[in-house]
Coordinates of C-alpha atoms in Angstrom, one line a residue:
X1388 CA -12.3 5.2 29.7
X1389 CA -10.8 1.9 28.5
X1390 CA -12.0 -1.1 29.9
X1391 CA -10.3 -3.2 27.8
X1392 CA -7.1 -3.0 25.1
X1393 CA -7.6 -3.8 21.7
X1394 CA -5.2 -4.5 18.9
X1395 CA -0.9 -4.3 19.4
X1396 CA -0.9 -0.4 20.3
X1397 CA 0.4 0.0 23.8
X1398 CA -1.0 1.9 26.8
X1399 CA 0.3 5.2 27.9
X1400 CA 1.1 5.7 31.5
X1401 CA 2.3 9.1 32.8
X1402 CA 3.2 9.0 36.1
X1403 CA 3.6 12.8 37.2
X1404 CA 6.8 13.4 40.0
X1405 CA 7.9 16.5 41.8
X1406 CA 10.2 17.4 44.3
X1407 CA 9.2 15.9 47.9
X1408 CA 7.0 13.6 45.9
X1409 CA 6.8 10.3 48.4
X1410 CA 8.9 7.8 46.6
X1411 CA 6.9 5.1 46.6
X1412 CA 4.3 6.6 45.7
X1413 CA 5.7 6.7 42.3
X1414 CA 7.7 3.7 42.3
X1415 CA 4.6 1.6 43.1
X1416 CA 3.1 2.2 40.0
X1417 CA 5.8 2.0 37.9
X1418 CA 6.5 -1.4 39.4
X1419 CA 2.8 -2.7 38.6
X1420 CA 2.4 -1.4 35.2
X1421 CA 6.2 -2.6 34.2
X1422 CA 5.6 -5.7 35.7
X1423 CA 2.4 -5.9 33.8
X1424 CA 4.2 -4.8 30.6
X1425 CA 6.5 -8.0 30.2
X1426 CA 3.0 -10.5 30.8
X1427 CA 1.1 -8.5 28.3
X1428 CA 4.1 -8.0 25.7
X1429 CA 4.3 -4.7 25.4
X1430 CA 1.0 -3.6 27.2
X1431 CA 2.0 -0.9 28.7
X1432 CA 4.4 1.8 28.6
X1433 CA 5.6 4.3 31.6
X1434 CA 7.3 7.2 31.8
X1435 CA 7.8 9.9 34.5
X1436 CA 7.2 13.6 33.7
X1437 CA 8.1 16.7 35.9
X1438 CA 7.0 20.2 36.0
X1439 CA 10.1 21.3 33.8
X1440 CA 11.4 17.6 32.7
X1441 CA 14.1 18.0 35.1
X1442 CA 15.3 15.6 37.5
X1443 CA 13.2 15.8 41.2
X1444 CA 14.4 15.2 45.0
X1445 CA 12.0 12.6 46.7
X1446 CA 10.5 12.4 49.7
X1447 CA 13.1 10.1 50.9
X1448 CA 16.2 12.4 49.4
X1449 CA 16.7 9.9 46.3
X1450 CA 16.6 12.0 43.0
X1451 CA 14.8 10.2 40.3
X1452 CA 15.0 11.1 36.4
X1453 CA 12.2 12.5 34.3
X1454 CA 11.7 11.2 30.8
X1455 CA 10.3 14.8 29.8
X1456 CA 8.6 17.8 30.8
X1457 CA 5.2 17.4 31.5
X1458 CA 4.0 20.0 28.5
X1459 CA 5.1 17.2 26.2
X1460 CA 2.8 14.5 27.1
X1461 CA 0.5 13.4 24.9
X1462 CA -2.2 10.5 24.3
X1463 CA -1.8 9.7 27.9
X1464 CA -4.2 6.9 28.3
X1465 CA -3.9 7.0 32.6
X1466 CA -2.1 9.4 33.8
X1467 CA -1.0 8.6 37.6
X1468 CA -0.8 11.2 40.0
X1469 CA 1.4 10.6 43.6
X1470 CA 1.3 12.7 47.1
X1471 CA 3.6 14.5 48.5
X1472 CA 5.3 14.0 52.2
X1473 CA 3.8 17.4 53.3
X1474 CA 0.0 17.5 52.9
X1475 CA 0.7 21.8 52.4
X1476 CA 2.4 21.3 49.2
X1477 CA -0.7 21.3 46.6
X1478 CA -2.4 24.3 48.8
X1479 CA 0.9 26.6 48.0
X1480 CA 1.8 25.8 44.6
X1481 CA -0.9 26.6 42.1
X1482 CA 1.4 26.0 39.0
X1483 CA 1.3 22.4 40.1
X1484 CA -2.8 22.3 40.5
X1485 CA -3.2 23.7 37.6
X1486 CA -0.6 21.1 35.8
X1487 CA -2.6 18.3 37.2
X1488 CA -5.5 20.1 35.5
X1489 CA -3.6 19.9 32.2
X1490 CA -2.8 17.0 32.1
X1491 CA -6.0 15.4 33.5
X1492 CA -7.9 17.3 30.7
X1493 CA -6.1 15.0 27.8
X1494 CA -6.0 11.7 29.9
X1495 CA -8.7 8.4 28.8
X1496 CA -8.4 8.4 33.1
X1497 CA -6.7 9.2 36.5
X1498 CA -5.2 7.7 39.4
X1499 CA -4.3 9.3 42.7
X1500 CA -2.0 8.0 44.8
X1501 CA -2.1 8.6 48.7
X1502 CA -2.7 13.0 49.4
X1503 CA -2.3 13.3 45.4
X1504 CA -6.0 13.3 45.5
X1505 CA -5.9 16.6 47.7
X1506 CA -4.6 18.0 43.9
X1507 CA -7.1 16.2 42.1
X1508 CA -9.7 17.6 44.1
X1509 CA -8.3 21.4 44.1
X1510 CA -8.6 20.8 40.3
X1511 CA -11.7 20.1 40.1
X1512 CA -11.9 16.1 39.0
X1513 CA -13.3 14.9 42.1
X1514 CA -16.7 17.4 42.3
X1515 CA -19.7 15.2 42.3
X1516 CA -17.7 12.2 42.7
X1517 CA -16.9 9.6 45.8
X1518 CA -13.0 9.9 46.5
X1519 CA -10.5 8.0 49.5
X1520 CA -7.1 9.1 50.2
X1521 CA -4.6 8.2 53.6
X1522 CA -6.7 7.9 56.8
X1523 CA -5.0 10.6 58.7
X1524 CA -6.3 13.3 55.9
X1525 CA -9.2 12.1 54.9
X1526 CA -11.2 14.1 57.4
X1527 CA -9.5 17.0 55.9
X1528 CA -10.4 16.6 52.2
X1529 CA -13.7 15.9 53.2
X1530 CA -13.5 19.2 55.2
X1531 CA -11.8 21.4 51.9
X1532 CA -13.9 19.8 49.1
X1533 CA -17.4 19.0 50.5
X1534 CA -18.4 18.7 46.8
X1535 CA -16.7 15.3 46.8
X1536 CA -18.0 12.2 49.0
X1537 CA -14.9 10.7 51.2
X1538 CA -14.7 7.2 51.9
X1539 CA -12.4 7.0 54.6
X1540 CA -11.9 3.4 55.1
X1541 CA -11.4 2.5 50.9
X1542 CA -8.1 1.2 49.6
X1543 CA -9.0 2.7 47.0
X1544 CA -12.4 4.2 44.9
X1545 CA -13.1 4.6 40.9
X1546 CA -15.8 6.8 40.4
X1547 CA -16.0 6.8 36.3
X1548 CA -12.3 7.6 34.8
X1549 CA -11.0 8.6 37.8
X1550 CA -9.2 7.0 40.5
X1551 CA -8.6 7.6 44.1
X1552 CA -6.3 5.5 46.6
X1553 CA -5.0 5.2 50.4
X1554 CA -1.8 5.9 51.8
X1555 CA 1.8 4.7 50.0
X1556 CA 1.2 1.1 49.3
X1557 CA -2.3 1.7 48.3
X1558 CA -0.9 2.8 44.7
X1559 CA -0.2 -0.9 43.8
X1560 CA -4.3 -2.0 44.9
X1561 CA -5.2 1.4 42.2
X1562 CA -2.9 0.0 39.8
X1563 CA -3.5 -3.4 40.2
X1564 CA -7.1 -2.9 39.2
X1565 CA -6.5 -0.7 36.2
X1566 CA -4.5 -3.9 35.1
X1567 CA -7.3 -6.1 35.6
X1568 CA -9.7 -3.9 34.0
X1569 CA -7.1 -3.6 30.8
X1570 CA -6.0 -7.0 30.7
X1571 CA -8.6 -9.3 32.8
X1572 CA -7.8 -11.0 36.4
X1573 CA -5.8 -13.3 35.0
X1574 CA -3.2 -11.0 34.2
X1575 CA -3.7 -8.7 37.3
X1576 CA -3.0 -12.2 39.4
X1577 CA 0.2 -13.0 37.6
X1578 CA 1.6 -9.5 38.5
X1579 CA 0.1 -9.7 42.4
X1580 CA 2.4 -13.1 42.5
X1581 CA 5.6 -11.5 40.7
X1582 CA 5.3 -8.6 43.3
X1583 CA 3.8 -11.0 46.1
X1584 CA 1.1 -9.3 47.0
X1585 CA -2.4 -9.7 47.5
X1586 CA -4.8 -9.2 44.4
X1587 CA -7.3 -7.9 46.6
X1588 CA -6.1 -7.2 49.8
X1589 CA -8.7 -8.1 53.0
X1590 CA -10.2 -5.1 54.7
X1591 CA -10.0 -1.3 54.6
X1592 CA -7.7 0.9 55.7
X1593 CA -8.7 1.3 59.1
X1594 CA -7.0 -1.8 59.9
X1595 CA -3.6 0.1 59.7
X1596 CA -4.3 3.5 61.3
X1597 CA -4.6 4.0 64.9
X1598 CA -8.6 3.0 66.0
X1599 CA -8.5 6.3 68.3
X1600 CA -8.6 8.8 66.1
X1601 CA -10.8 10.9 68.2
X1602 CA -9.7 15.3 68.2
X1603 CA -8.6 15.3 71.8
X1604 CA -10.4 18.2 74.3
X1605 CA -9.7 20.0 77.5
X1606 CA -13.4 20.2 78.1
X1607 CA -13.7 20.4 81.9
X1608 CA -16.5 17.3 82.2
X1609 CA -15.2 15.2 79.0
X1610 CA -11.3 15.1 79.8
X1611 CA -11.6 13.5 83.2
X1612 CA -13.8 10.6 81.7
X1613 CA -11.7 10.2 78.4
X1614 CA -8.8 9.7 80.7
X1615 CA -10.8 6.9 82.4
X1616 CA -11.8 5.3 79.8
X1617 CA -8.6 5.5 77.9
X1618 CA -7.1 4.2 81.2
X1619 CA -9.4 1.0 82.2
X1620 CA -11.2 0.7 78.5
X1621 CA -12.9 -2.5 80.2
X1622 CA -14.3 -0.7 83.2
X1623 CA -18.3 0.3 83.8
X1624 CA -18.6 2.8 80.8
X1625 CA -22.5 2.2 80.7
X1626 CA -23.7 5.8 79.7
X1627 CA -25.2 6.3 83.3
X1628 CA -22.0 5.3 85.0
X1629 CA -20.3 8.3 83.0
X1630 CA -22.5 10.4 84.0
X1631 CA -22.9 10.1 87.7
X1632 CA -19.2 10.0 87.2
X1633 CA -19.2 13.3 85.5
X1634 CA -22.6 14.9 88.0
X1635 CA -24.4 15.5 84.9
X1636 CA -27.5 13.6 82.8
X1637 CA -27.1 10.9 80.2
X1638 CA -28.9 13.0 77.6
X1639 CA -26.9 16.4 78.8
X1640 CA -23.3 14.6 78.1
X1641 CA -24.8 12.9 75.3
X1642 CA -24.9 16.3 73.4
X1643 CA -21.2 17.0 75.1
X1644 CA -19.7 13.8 73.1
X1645 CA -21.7 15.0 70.3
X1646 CA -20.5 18.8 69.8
X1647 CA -17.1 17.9 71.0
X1648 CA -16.1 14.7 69.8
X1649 CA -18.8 13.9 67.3
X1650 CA -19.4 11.0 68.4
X1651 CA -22.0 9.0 71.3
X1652 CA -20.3 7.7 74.5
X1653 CA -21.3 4.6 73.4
X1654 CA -19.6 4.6 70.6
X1655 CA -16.4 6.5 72.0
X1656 CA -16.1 3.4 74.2
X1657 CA -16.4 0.6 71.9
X1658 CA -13.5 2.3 69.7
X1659 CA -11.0 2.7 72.3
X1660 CA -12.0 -1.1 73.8
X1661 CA -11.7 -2.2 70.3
X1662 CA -8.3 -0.3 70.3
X1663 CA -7.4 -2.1 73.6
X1664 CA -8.5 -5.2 71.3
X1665 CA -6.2 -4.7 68.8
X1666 CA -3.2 -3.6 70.5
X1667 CA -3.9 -7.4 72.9
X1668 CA -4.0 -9.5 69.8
X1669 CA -0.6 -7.7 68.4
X1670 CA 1.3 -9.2 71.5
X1671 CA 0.2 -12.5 70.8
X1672 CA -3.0 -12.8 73.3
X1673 CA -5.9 -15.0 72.6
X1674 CA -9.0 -13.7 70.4
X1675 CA -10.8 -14.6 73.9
X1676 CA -8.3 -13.0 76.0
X1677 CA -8.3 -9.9 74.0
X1678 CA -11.8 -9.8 74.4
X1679 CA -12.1 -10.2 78.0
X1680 CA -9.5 -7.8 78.9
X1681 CA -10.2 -5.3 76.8
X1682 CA -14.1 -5.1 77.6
X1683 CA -15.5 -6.2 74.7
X1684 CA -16.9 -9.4 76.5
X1685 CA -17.1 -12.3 73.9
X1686 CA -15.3 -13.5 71.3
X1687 CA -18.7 -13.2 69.3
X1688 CA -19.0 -9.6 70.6
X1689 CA -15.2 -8.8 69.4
X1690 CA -15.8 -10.6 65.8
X1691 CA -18.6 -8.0 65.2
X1692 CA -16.7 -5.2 66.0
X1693 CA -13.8 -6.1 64.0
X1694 CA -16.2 -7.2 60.6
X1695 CA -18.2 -3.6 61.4
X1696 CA -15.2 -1.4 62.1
X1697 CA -12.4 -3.0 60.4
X1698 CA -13.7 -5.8 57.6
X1699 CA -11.6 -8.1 58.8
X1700 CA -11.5 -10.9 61.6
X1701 CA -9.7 -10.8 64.9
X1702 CA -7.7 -13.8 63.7
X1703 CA -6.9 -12.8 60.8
X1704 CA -5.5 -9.2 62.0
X1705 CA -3.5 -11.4 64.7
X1706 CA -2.0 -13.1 62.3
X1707 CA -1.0 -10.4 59.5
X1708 CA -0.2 -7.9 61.9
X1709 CA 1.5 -9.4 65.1
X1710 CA 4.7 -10.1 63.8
X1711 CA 6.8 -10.0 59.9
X1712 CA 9.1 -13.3 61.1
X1713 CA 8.6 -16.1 58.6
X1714 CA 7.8 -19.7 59.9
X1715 CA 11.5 -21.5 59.3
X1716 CA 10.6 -25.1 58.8
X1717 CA 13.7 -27.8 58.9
X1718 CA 14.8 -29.3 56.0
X1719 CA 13.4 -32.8 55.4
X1720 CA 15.6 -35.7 57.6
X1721 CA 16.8 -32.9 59.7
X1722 CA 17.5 -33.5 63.4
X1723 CA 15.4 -31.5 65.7
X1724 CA 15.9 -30.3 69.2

């Protein structure tokens, strides 16, 4: 894999599109490595291939153009592979699996975007190797490919030549880094300003999925106390309190948050009061408030959780996540109310 350019010969991007593909998916990259083409004269080039070199419906109904077919790449130095909208897709077409495959076999390295890592893995190119893809499936690739280690909370992971990131936006962080290992940081932070973004971006991805991710159950002694919980998350949840609640022993439902939930009590509690947390901060509460209310206790308490569970701090969420307005500030001289 190239870890750096030499001499005026450019780098060959193949970003690979098919109908349903998620739009930005593909548009992502091809904005970063463009971008990163005018600062490095000529870096980079990128073109989009399809199954047949025809022209493919997106995810969002917008028809993009292919430059060629994809049996006419060659020399690609990355080739870039996107998700598609519905997760089924790479399970029920083979042809394109086996594409990926293909084209994979003749790249220097690749780059998953979002569930395109579901077709990376079914061919082949993530056995043995750590992987990420969107929070809400990344239970489910660890499920279908156990040969592959899942990091659920990554942006994104390189493991050797080949790349794996989160959801949608996730393929600008992927790409972002394959400019900075091409062309140095300094490059990588003059296309993070043109597209005004962050170079590195604070965090992992559990900062934008829901915090309760938990399979929901109609067991019989778990569903009444989940409902509690969920209900007052800064009630009495000691373990013993849930289970007089529930008439049986600590270590008895123990095992029943275990087998059902995977998961302790414990920590089934602190997830939905740091859920609670998050969701108090959002509307504009205090980072003491939230942690009062929501059970947590102190703001020191609340800090941990955030830096264990989210790597980030609960101002620091508050502030990129509560609202998108942008500060207006009054010309200088002007009158004010």
């Amino acid at each position: 894999m190239p870890e750096q350019l030499d001499g005026p010969r450019p780098h060959h991007i193949y970003v690979l599109a098919f109908d349903g593909v998620r739009l930005l998916d593909v548009a992502a990259p091809l904005e970063v490595f463009a971008t990163a083409a005018r600062y490095t004269g000529g870096g980079y080039t990128v073109r989009v291939c399809s199954p047949d070199g025809q022209d493919v419906r997106t995810s969002t109904g917008l028809r993009i153009a292919a430059d060629l077919p994809a049996a006419d790449v060659g020399g690609a130095d990355t080739l870039v592979v996107p998700g598609h909208a519905e997760l089924v897709t790479f399970a029920e077409r083979p042809d394109l699996v086996e594409l990926v495959a293909q084209l994979a076999s003749g790249a220097g390295r690749v780059a998953a975007v979002c569930t395109g890592a579901f077709a990376l893995a079914a061919a082949g190119l993530l056995r043995g190797r750590r992987a990420t893809t969107h929070w809400e499936h990344a239970a489910k690739l660890a499920r279908l490919h156990p040969e592959t280690t899942v990091t659920a909370d990554a942006i994104y992971v390189q493991d050797g030549p080949v790349l794996t990131s989160a959801g949608v936006t996730a393929g600008i962080d992927v790409c972002l880094a394959l400019v900075e290992q091409d062309h140095g940081p300094d490059t990588a932070r003059r296309v993070a300003r043109d597209l005004v973004v962050f170079l590195q971006r604070p965090g992992g991805q559990s900062q934008f999925s829901a915090a309760s991710r938990t399979p929901a159950t109609s067991h019989p002694v778990l569903r009444p106390l989940l409902d509690a919980i969920a209900a007052d998350p800064a009630a009495d949840h000691r373990l013993a309190t849930l289970a007089g609640r529930a008439a049986v022993s600590p270590r008895h439902l123990t095992r029943l948050f275990t087998r059902q939930l995977g998961t302790t009590p414990a920590a089934y509690v602190e997830s939905l009061r740091l859920e609670s947390a998050r969701m108090l901060l959002e509307r504009g509460a205090s980072v003491t408030d939230a942690a009062e209310r929501s059970g947590l206790g102190s703001d020191e308490t609340l800090r941990r959780a955030f830096a264990r569970h989210l790597g980030t701090t609960p101002s620091a969420y508050a502030a990129r996540f509560r609202t998108t307005r942008v500060e207006m500030h009054p010309p200088p001289g002007a009158a004010t109310a």
